[in-house]
């Protein structure tokens, strides 16, 4: 035990005395959360639109006003011909155009039928879809307001209720994903250099010629980094709540515990990388490059895993961040309890044990 | 039981295309409580040998025991009882002197206080700097700290791989004095060095070259085997002089040694006259010729050429 503690102390001193690295370790997650939190989003906000209003009556003006007032749209231009619409699209100034035909209000009141044309830039199909949906729903609202006075039979109203995220905020889906990504990258990178550093500095030679057991060395190396990671988890959660505006609906302690577990998984992965790498640079490279893409692709927060071909779905199962993402979503956003995440938790525990076991098994008790 | 027994150790290094022999059938035995020197130039295989004995490398064939334990099978027992100081400074540079020593004491399940008398003399010299980071120490002090760390658990066998390389002459002398005092504590010491002059400070030495042991004996024994007469010659034109001497068919070898050339003849007969004749042929001034006693380096040169 004493052996173990002095090793932990030694590791801690390495981290503590290397202030520059410590600074990076603490600030990197914060910067990443802010960057990814705001940049990695598919939310549609302030999209530029143009309106071609050929009737300019009370109804079209009211609809135009409502559309322009919503935070989804930003009216940049009133155009006066179809030709003009095409030109504005080609310049890339707008993503959608709204066309009101002549005699809009007249048609609406007298024949109960009026048409509005929505023209969207579908080079980005998702955004185009979202934009037309938003616009349609604003128009629908208007229609309902008008209909209140008239009595029109057989109207079916769809009431949509957005569960867990009523405002359809992008951050709700992204914060858990970004948490998984950042924790994975930072924790793995931290420990990935821990063992290979001793190899490079030559200190491994003296450590090996001592009664220290490999598992003690490995666990002792992970412990100080676990504390740094806990600090990171707290800062990430604070940022999520106060900067990105995502509340923690479920138990914060359960979330902390699950995050700690995921951190342990990442640290173990880092140690395994460190064990096999020959230089610190290789270790960093492996942990940065080989983890970033899989985490991004297979966590499920950018691309739904259900839509992937089955070989990729199988691969996604070995990516720890996928399970953590599900856990965080369930606890943080949906407010569910442990009974909803015990399977994912078990998988993470199993992965951690396997990674640690592999590290200890693969730990070279000799130099070559 | 001999503290170190090495039998027919062979070790090769493989690169992609070639196989380089590091150790070719090396055998020797070290007696308890002696300072055993492995003397040889860089690349002779000293470090490989040390790493095999300290259980860090597996030999390709052959066996070795340290304190009666097999270096392959019983590596854990060996790691409990030996002290090892690698050729490259291998302590934590960002830890202070005190912290390094404490760390190594604790991982060997002991404390500084328990074995303080063993390292006292050495440690006292670096104690004024005990709060300094190990990386900020001078070369000599680094070696002393490394020695303290290798000694703190009172090892029965101490392996020192080129401990004096890159250390100034005064510190080297001090270092060897320390080793002699440690010997009195009944610690067997294996030390490797590329400095031939340090051979005479060992109890016994093994001369090693290109992975082969040339000779094992006491320093005196090795020198006494040098039977041929040895001459030192000096003049103003040393390079031309060397070529001229080498042209003589009765000269066995001639090599520079400090300010002199050392010359060995195949036979004793007329050797002095021959040297004098070369010196007198008019091309040289300030010629000085004297018979000298051979030292270890002369023996090494002799063994190498044979």
XYZ file of C-alpha atoms in Angstrom:
674
model
C 0.000 0.000 0.000
C 2.812 2.383 0.880
C 4.457 1.554 -2.432
C 1.221 2.365 -4.194
C 0.708 5.656 -2.378
C 4.216 6.925 -3.037
C 3.736 6.114 -6.713
C 0.487 8.078 -6.758
C 2.252 10.950 -5.034
C 5.051 10.826 -7.575
C 2.585 10.873 -10.470
C 0.741 13.746 -8.886
C 3.978 15.716 -8.539
C 4.707 15.150 -12.232
C 1.322 16.626 -13.132
C 1.433 19.402 -10.574
C 4.924 20.585 -11.475
C 4.241 20.611 -15.184
C 2.032 23.666 -14.867
C 1.687 24.263 -18.570
C 0.273 20.806 -19.200
C -1.975 21.058 -16.158
C -3.282 24.352 -17.451
C -4.026 22.785 -20.823
C -5.693 19.783 -19.214
C -8.050 21.974 -17.248
C -8.769 24.574 -19.897
C -8.972 22.365 -22.963
C -12.326 20.774 -22.010
C -13.781 24.176 -21.215
C -12.715 25.630 -24.537
C -13.853 22.519 -26.381
C -17.270 22.517 -24.745
C -17.813 26.135 -25.657
C -16.519 25.681 -29.189
C -18.329 22.469 -29.967
C -21.388 23.509 -27.998
C -21.920 26.486 -30.245
C -20.380 25.265 -33.463
C -21.592 21.686 -33.629
C -25.254 22.326 -34.110
C -27.881 21.718 -36.771
C -30.313 24.184 -35.329
C -31.774 26.678 -37.791
C -31.554 30.211 -36.553
C -31.654 33.571 -38.290
C -31.859 32.159 -41.786
C -31.962 34.839 -44.409
C -35.120 34.947 -46.492
C -36.631 37.119 -49.154
C -40.329 37.852 -49.701
C -41.989 38.427 -53.056
C -45.351 39.895 -52.153
C -47.558 40.474 -55.164
C -50.716 41.453 -53.353
C -49.459 43.560 -50.463
C -52.711 43.331 -48.578
C -53.566 43.042 -44.895
C -53.172 39.264 -44.794
C -49.805 39.035 -46.557
C -48.361 41.860 -44.516
C -49.447 40.205 -41.290
C -47.951 36.852 -42.299
C -44.748 38.544 -43.448
C -44.488 40.372 -40.156
C -44.916 37.202 -38.159
C -42.328 35.367 -40.180
C -39.859 38.205 -39.938
C -40.430 38.489 -36.215
C -39.626 34.836 -35.494
C -36.028 34.142 -34.570
C -35.776 31.458 -37.223
C -35.927 33.936 -40.055
C -34.250 37.122 -40.974
C -35.947 39.069 -43.729
C -33.193 40.562 -45.799
C -34.932 41.608 -48.939
C -38.225 42.307 -50.543
C -38.065 41.278 -54.160
C -40.384 42.245 -56.965
C -40.036 39.535 -59.601
C -39.341 35.826 -59.954
C -36.178 36.728 -61.815
C -35.042 38.655 -58.826
C -35.621 35.629 -56.578
C -33.422 33.457 -58.751
C -30.675 36.069 -58.763
C -30.753 36.448 -54.983
C -30.537 32.667 -54.496
C -27.595 32.464 -56.873
C -25.736 35.105 -54.917
C -26.198 32.887 -51.878
C -27.794 35.667 -49.914
C -30.952 33.784 -48.913
C -31.959 30.262 -48.013
C -35.649 30.615 -48.640
C -38.045 32.841 -50.507
C -41.767 33.295 -49.817
C -44.051 34.184 -52.696
C -47.541 35.555 -52.186
C -49.730 35.524 -55.324
C -51.885 38.409 -56.393
C -55.200 38.910 -54.585
C -54.155 36.703 -51.704
C -56.624 37.994 -49.123
C -59.453 38.150 -51.606
C -58.994 34.530 -52.578
C -58.695 33.495 -48.977
C -61.905 35.148 -47.905
C -64.021 34.433 -50.935
C -62.997 31.049 -52.228
C -61.567 29.808 -48.958
C -58.463 28.900 -50.878
C -55.211 30.797 -51.122
C -51.732 29.693 -51.981
C -48.288 30.617 -50.728
C -45.181 29.390 -52.428
C -42.114 28.544 -50.357
C -38.907 28.246 -52.365
C -35.998 26.801 -50.420
C -32.333 26.232 -51.194
C -32.248 22.451 -51.047
C -28.526 22.049 -51.622
C -28.673 21.433 -47.880
C -31.832 19.275 -47.750
C -32.136 19.117 -43.969
C -32.029 22.838 -43.528
C -34.439 23.334 -46.418
C -36.878 20.929 -44.816
C -36.618 22.541 -41.445
C -37.086 26.010 -42.863
C -40.185 25.119 -44.833
C -41.623 23.396 -41.773
C -41.081 26.436 -39.612
C -42.604 28.712 -42.218
C -45.582 26.400 -42.730
C -46.282 26.296 -39.039
C -46.283 30.087 -38.800
C -48.678 30.231 -41.729
C -50.859 27.578 -40.088
C -51.035 29.619 -36.930
C -52.266 32.532 -38.938
C -54.793 30.349 -40.690
C -56.158 29.124 -37.401
C -56.474 32.632 -36.094
C -58.484 33.569 -39.167
C -60.631 30.450 -38.924
C -61.678 31.126 -35.377
C -64.428 33.371 -36.633
C -65.568 31.414 -39.614
C -67.100 28.023 -39.161
C -65.373 25.592 -41.412
C -66.236 21.986 -40.945
C -63.854 19.051 -40.943
C -60.650 20.753 -39.873
C -58.054 18.437 -38.403
C -55.527 20.033 -36.141
C -52.356 18.185 -35.390
C -51.008 18.937 -31.971
C -47.346 18.193 -31.743
C -45.697 18.030 -28.362
C -41.915 17.951 -28.267
C -40.966 15.751 -25.329
C -37.951 16.562 -23.084
C -36.957 19.442 -25.309
C -40.062 21.520 -25.963
C -38.148 24.354 -27.551
C -36.285 21.963 -29.870
C -32.970 23.353 -28.733
C -30.010 21.808 -30.527
C -27.905 21.982 -27.390
C -30.065 19.309 -25.769
C -28.836 16.727 -28.196
C -25.356 18.072 -28.508
C -24.294 18.674 -24.931
C -24.328 14.976 -23.996
C -22.476 14.210 -27.216
C -19.916 16.914 -26.665
C -19.455 15.757 -23.079
C -18.739 12.262 -24.318
C -16.352 13.560 -26.968
C -14.417 15.914 -24.723
C -14.091 13.543 -21.764
C -13.006 10.747 -24.073
C -10.341 12.818 -25.811
C -8.949 14.562 -22.752
C -8.838 11.553 -20.455
C -7.397 9.209 -23.007
C -4.770 11.709 -24.050
C -3.736 12.401 -20.467
C -2.906 8.832 -19.599
C -1.709 7.830 -23.041
C 1.589 9.583 -22.385
C 1.925 8.420 -18.788
C 3.732 5.123 -19.306
C 5.456 5.893 -22.574
C 6.991 8.954 -20.919
C 8.830 6.745 -18.452
C 10.059 4.626 -21.334
C 11.343 7.692 -23.145
C 13.000 9.226 -20.109
C 14.715 5.950 -19.226
C 13.118 5.846 -15.795
C 11.246 2.699 -16.806
C 14.565 0.880 -16.570
C 14.891 1.545 -12.835
C 11.187 1.099 -12.122
C 11.271 -2.339 -13.701
C 14.237 -3.408 -11.606
C 12.200 -2.983 -8.449
C 9.608 -5.098 -6.657
C 6.730 -2.949 -8.038
C 3.986 -5.040 -9.602
C 2.618 -3.999 -13.010
C -0.966 -3.556 -11.822
C 0.182 -1.241 -9.047
C 2.084 0.887 -11.541
C -0.907 1.044 -13.876
C -3.513 1.863 -11.244
C -1.218 4.371 -9.563
C -0.757 6.152 -12.850
C -4.493 6.478 -13.426
C -5.425 7.796 -9.986
C -4.096 11.377 -10.198
C -5.571 11.793 -13.643
C -8.925 10.686 -12.281
C -8.891 13.720 -10.008
C -8.091 16.056 -12.881
C -10.912 14.423 -14.824
C -13.391 14.943 -11.981
C -12.535 18.621 -12.104
C -13.194 18.516 -15.830
C -16.563 16.834 -15.378
C -17.651 19.528 -12.932
C -16.578 22.332 -15.244
C -18.275 20.693 -18.223
C -21.545 20.304 -16.314
C -21.415 23.889 -15.070
C -20.867 25.120 -18.602
C -23.710 22.969 -19.910
C -26.148 24.401 -17.418
C -25.100 28.026 -17.301
C -23.646 28.700 -20.737
C -25.365 26.285 -23.070
C -28.608 26.411 -21.104
C -29.197 22.669 -20.798
C -30.654 21.813 -17.393
C -29.818 18.657 -15.483
C -33.263 17.117 -15.064
C -32.226 13.866 -13.386
C -30.034 13.152 -10.390
C -26.803 15.101 -10.503
C -25.048 12.513 -8.314
C -25.991 9.688 -10.620
C -24.714 11.757 -13.527
C -21.442 12.419 -11.680
C -21.045 8.740 -10.862
C -21.674 7.670 -14.444
C -19.273 10.341 -15.706
C -16.619 9.073 -13.331
C -17.157 5.580 -14.665
C -16.806 6.794 -18.245
C -13.671 8.709 -17.256
C -12.223 5.490 -15.865
C -12.973 3.748 -19.156
C -11.171 6.489 -21.082
C -8.211 6.513 -18.701
C -7.866 2.752 -19.085
C -7.931 3.096 -22.839
C -5.203 5.730 -22.583
C -3.072 3.424 -20.482
C -3.478 0.635 -22.993
C -2.316 2.987 -25.756
C 0.578 4.136 -23.596
C 1.592 0.554 -23.025
C 1.908 -0.211 -26.700
C 3.301 3.069 -28.034
C 7.022 3.645 -28.318
C 7.100 7.446 -28.127
C 4.942 10.114 -26.540
C 4.180 11.528 -29.956
C 2.808 8.247 -31.251
C 0.700 7.911 -28.133
C -0.745 11.396 -28.552
C -1.375 10.819 -32.212
C -3.163 7.533 -31.648
C -5.352 8.926 -28.908
C -6.213 12.068 -30.837
C -6.722 10.732 -34.315
C -7.996 7.240 -33.747
C -10.528 8.304 -31.149
C -11.856 11.571 -32.489
C -13.599 10.244 -35.584
C -15.071 7.064 -34.103
C -16.382 9.057 -31.167
C -17.888 11.652 -33.460
C -19.377 9.105 -35.855
C -20.462 6.315 -33.582
C -21.728 8.058 -30.459
C -24.993 8.690 -32.222
C -25.229 12.379 -31.545
C -24.399 13.559 -35.039
C -25.657 10.659 -37.107
C -28.367 8.313 -35.871
C -26.888 4.854 -35.445
C -30.167 3.174 -36.474
C -29.688 4.568 -39.972
C -26.251 3.048 -40.445
C -25.598 -0.198 -42.330
C -25.399 -3.099 -39.898
C -21.569 -3.547 -39.938
C -21.207 0.027 -38.719
C -23.891 -0.532 -36.130
C -21.889 -3.475 -34.828
C -18.734 -1.373 -34.708
C -20.533 1.385 -32.831
C -21.058 -1.022 -29.947
C -17.372 -1.045 -29.055
C -17.200 2.742 -28.869
C -17.528 3.582 -25.165
C -18.828 7.080 -25.846
C -21.936 5.647 -27.494
C -23.026 4.151 -24.177
C -22.086 7.210 -22.218
C -24.049 9.375 -24.623
C -27.161 7.282 -24.018
C -26.609 7.445 -20.255
C -26.188 11.224 -20.200
C -29.194 11.765 -22.430
C -31.353 9.607 -20.197
C -30.257 11.169 -16.936
C -29.558 14.750 -17.867
C -32.212 15.465 -20.479
C -34.953 12.937 -19.783
C -34.466 12.817 -16.030
C -34.617 9.045 -15.840
C -33.141 7.023 -12.995
C -30.537 4.286 -12.735
C -33.000 1.565 -13.786
C -33.031 3.064 -17.280
C -29.244 3.019 -17.727
C -28.093 -0.060 -15.844
C -27.414 -1.975 -19.067
C -25.218 0.776 -20.473
C -23.517 1.092 -17.094
C -22.766 -2.614 -17.038
C -21.268 -2.391 -20.516
C -18.989 0.480 -19.461
C -17.895 -1.377 -16.327
C -17.100 -4.403 -18.465
C -15.140 -2.325 -20.949
C -13.114 -0.687 -18.180
C -12.275 -4.030 -16.636
C -11.283 -5.467 -20.011
C -9.092 -2.480 -20.912
C -7.355 -2.476 -17.527
C -6.887 -6.224 -17.666
C -5.406 -5.970 -21.125
C -3.050 -3.186 -19.978
C -1.804 -5.252 -17.084
C -1.456 -8.322 -19.265
C 0.369 -6.409 -21.973
C 2.586 -4.459 -19.561
C 6.130 -5.318 -20.549
C 8.035 -6.590 -17.573
C 11.240 -6.303 -19.613
C 12.687 -3.693 -21.919
C 12.498 -5.419 -25.270
C 27.171 -19.573 -3.804
C 28.626 -17.033 -6.205
C 26.638 -13.799 -6.438
C 26.853 -13.670 -10.227
C 27.364 -16.620 -12.538
C 27.194 -16.124 -16.292
C 27.332 -19.113 -18.613
C 27.523 -18.996 -22.406
C 25.321 -15.959 -22.831
C 24.595 -15.109 -26.479
C 22.657 -12.064 -27.561
C 21.953 -10.688 -31.033
C 20.199 -7.573 -32.214
C 18.155 -7.807 -35.356
C 17.464 -4.920 -37.593
C 15.414 -5.426 -40.728
C 18.199 -6.945 -42.763
C 21.176 -7.636 -40.566
C 21.882 -9.460 -37.365
C 24.364 -7.775 -35.070
C 25.997 -9.918 -32.428
C 25.992 -8.092 -29.096
C 27.343 -10.900 -26.928
C 29.084 -14.024 -28.187
C 29.279 -16.850 -25.676
C 30.107 -14.815 -22.586
C 30.887 -16.676 -19.355
C 32.293 -15.479 -16.053
C 31.786 -15.708 -12.309
C 31.892 -12.911 -9.771
C 32.955 -13.624 -6.189
C 31.179 -12.266 -3.160
C 32.295 -8.883 -1.989
C 34.489 -8.035 -4.938
C 34.472 -5.169 -7.377
C 34.281 -6.782 -10.784
C 34.982 -4.522 -13.737
C 33.673 -5.052 -17.255
C 36.120 -3.045 -19.316
C 35.625 -2.361 -22.978
C 35.057 0.332 -25.587
C 31.615 1.680 -26.531
C 29.552 -0.931 -28.320
C 31.419 -3.860 -26.803
C 28.192 -5.262 -25.310
C 28.532 -4.013 -21.742
C 25.058 -2.533 -21.473
C 23.424 -5.601 -23.051
C 25.189 -7.794 -20.529
C 24.031 -5.597 -17.645
C 20.474 -5.588 -18.876
C 20.442 -9.368 -19.124
C 21.781 -9.680 -15.587
C 19.292 -7.149 -14.213
C 16.429 -9.156 -15.834
C 15.589 -6.354 -18.269
C 16.483 -8.345 -21.373
C 16.210 -11.992 -22.254
C 19.345 -13.563 -23.619
C 19.030 -15.617 -26.763
C 20.835 -18.541 -25.202
C 22.907 -19.324 -22.169
C 22.073 -19.001 -18.499
C 22.892 -16.586 -15.742
C 22.154 -16.429 -12.034
C 22.296 -13.544 -9.608
C 22.461 -14.500 -5.938
C 21.571 -18.014 -7.019
C 18.373 -16.928 -8.798
C 17.871 -17.514 -12.482
C 17.592 -14.233 -14.408
C 14.673 -15.509 -16.479
C 12.667 -17.664 -14.102
C 13.207 -15.895 -10.797
C 13.297 -12.336 -12.070
C 11.035 -11.121 -9.273
C 13.399 -12.300 -6.529
C 16.332 -10.711 -8.323
C 14.495 -7.398 -8.630
C 14.021 -7.409 -4.868
C 17.665 -7.712 -4.041
C 19.799 -5.954 -6.602
C 20.669 -2.332 -7.120
C 20.922 -1.049 -10.672
C 22.235 2.227 -11.975
C 21.749 2.488 -15.749
C 24.229 4.275 -17.961
C 21.782 7.010 -18.741
C 20.597 9.199 -15.859
C 17.307 7.567 -14.974
C 15.829 9.420 -12.049
C 12.860 11.766 -12.113
C 14.192 15.120 -13.208
C 11.165 17.026 -11.943
C 11.391 15.510 -8.472
C 13.740 16.905 -5.863
C 16.755 15.001 -4.531
C 14.884 14.142 -1.357
C 11.733 13.075 -3.213
C 13.651 10.808 -5.558
C 15.401 9.073 -2.686
C 12.178 8.716 -0.734
C 10.415 7.282 -3.769
C 13.042 4.626 -4.379
C 13.267 3.744 -0.687
C 9.510 3.254 -0.494
C 9.087 1.193 -3.635
C 11.717 -1.182 -2.246
C 9.689 -1.438 0.973
C 12.202 0.358 3.128
C 12.829 3.831 4.498
C 15.681 6.296 4.182
C 16.276 6.140 7.947
C 16.665 2.365 7.976
C 19.629 2.256 5.613
C 20.872 5.772 6.116
C 24.275 4.650 7.378
C 24.890 2.911 4.063
C 24.409 6.035 1.980
C 25.330 8.570 4.654
C 28.755 9.422 3.306
C 27.532 9.886 -0.241
C 24.272 11.542 0.651
C 25.883 14.094 2.913
C 27.629 15.532 -0.117
C 24.350 16.206 -1.911
C 22.243 16.920 1.156
C 22.696 20.711 0.894
C 20.820 20.457 -2.413
C 18.124 18.097 -1.231
C 15.292 20.406 -2.273
C 16.737 20.986 -5.702
C 15.179 19.210 -8.689
C 17.269 16.261 -9.805
C 17.349 17.671 -13.334
C 19.140 20.782 -12.065
C 22.056 18.897 -10.485
C 25.559 18.789 -11.942
C 26.782 15.602 -13.602
C 28.763 14.414 -10.586
C 25.934 15.096 -8.173
C 23.477 13.296 -10.421
C 25.701 10.213 -10.271
C 25.889 10.418 -6.497
C 22.127 10.694 -6.214
C 21.649 7.800 -8.616
C 24.055 5.730 -6.546
C 22.162 6.605 -3.365
C 18.879 5.561 -4.992
C 20.396 2.285 -6.171
C 21.788 1.613 -2.682
C 18.928 2.668 -0.449
C 17.481 -0.829 -0.125
C 20.874 -2.370 0.743
C 21.192 -4.561 -2.341
C 23.372 -7.623 -2.193
C 24.664 -7.047 -5.725
C 25.109 -3.622 -7.256
C 25.159 -3.153 -11.026
C 26.698 0.090 -12.212
C 26.616 0.649 -15.955
C 29.294 3.182 -16.904
C 28.804 5.228 -13.742
C 31.707 7.560 -14.446
C 31.033 8.401 -18.079
C 30.751 12.140 -18.475
C 31.941 12.848 -14.954
C 34.983 15.031 -14.235
C 38.268 13.539 -13.038
C 37.878 14.569 -9.406
C 34.339 13.221 -9.129
C 35.458 10.015 -10.801
C 38.135 9.518 -8.207
C 35.642 10.196 -5.407
C 33.194 7.800 -6.968
C 35.681 4.971 -6.958
C 36.592 5.696 -3.341
C 32.920 5.357 -2.499
C 32.770 2.004 -4.268
C 35.687 0.733 -2.217
C 33.955 1.735 0.993
C 30.761 -0.015 -0.159
C 32.760 -3.145 -0.785
C 33.561 -3.185 2.918
C 29.811 -3.451 3.577
C 29.869 -6.810 1.811
C 28.143 -5.586 -1.332
C 29.241 -7.243 -4.546
C 29.731 -4.637 -7.253
C 29.671 -5.134 -11.001
C 30.840 -2.026 -12.771
C 31.361 -1.371 -16.445
C 33.522 1.349 -17.869
C 35.162 2.412 -21.073
C 38.012 4.093 -19.171
C 40.961 1.703 -19.122
C 42.651 3.535 -16.254
C 39.752 2.575 -13.984
C 40.520 -1.128 -14.473
C 43.301 -1.023 -11.893
C 40.729 0.089 -9.281
C 38.785 -3.171 -9.640
C 39.541 -6.427 -7.845
C 39.100 -8.372 -11.037
C 38.326 -7.280 -14.551
C 36.904 -8.808 -17.698
C 38.136 -7.192 -20.892
C 35.372 -7.232 -23.447
C 35.477 -6.346 -27.126
C 32.811 -6.842 -29.807
C 30.752 -9.063 -27.528
C 33.612 -11.348 -26.624
C 35.485 -11.579 -23.376
C 39.195 -11.329 -24.131
C 40.532 -12.014 -20.690
C 39.429 -12.252 -17.057
C 41.913 -11.735 -14.242
C 43.064 -9.329 -11.569
C 44.472 -6.128 -13.077
C 47.952 -7.277 -11.998
C 47.406 -10.702 -13.492
C 46.399 -9.239 -16.816
C 49.432 -6.975 -16.889
C 51.780 -9.778 -15.885
C 50.698 -11.754 -18.933
C 52.181 -9.068 -21.103
C 55.573 -10.651 -21.702
C 57.011 -8.705 -24.606
C 59.095 -5.588 -24.141
C 57.245 -2.336 -24.492
C 58.788 0.888 -25.678
C 57.605 4.442 -25.652
C 58.949 6.735 -28.348
C 58.424 10.405 -28.959
C 59.703 12.876 -31.570
C 58.638 16.080 -33.291
C 56.937 14.376 -36.257
C 54.708 11.833 -34.590
C 52.639 10.828 -37.604
C 55.571 10.179 -39.903
C 57.299 8.367 -37.071
C 54.364 6.002 -36.662
C 54.396 5.126 -40.369
C 58.132 4.566 -40.329
C 57.921 2.250 -37.326
C 55.066 0.265 -38.835
C 57.165 -0.384 -41.952
C 59.599 -2.450 -39.901
C 58.560 -6.115 -40.252
C 59.725 -7.004 -36.752
C 57.310 -4.501 -35.176
C 54.171 -6.206 -33.955
C 52.147 -3.114 -33.178
C 52.501 0.600 -32.731
C 49.761 2.868 -31.428
C 49.542 6.383 -30.054
C 49.335 6.693 -26.277
C 49.257 10.182 -24.850
C 52.366 12.036 -25.939
C 54.139 8.828 -26.958
C 53.782 5.972 -29.379
C 53.819 2.600 -27.724
C 55.750 0.019 -29.743
C 55.702 -3.765 -29.300
C 58.229 -5.964 -31.131
C 57.715 -9.541 -32.116
C 60.973 -10.535 -30.457
C 63.063 -8.923 -27.787
C 66.279 -9.131 -29.803
C 67.746 -5.848 -31.054
C 64.498 -4.023 -30.441
C 66.083 -1.004 -28.860
C 68.668 -0.633 -31.662
C 65.943 -0.797 -34.288
C 63.975 2.014 -32.663
C 67.102 4.100 -32.271
C 67.957 3.614 -35.941
C 64.558 4.853 -37.022
C 64.912 7.845 -34.710
C 68.345 8.694 -36.039
C 67.598 8.749 -39.758
C 67.685 12.531 -39.743
C 64.044 13.370 -40.278
C 63.216 13.712 -36.570
C 64.393 15.904 -33.751
C 63.842 15.677 -29.996
C 63.726 11.888 -30.160
C 63.080 10.220 -26.821
C 63.025 6.437 -26.392
C 62.375 4.617 -23.119
C 61.310 1.149 -21.987
C 58.045 1.212 -20.028
C 55.873 -1.029 -17.910
C 52.668 -2.074 -19.686
C 49.298 -0.941 -18.349
C 45.801 -2.375 -18.929
C 45.335 -0.470 -22.159
C 48.510 -1.995 -23.599
C 47.175 -5.413 -22.668
C 43.871 -4.569 -24.257
C 45.568 -3.511 -27.506
C 47.627 -6.663 -27.434
C 44.582 -8.883 -26.850
C 42.633 -7.087 -29.542
C 45.240 -7.602 -32.244
C 45.542 -11.314 -31.487
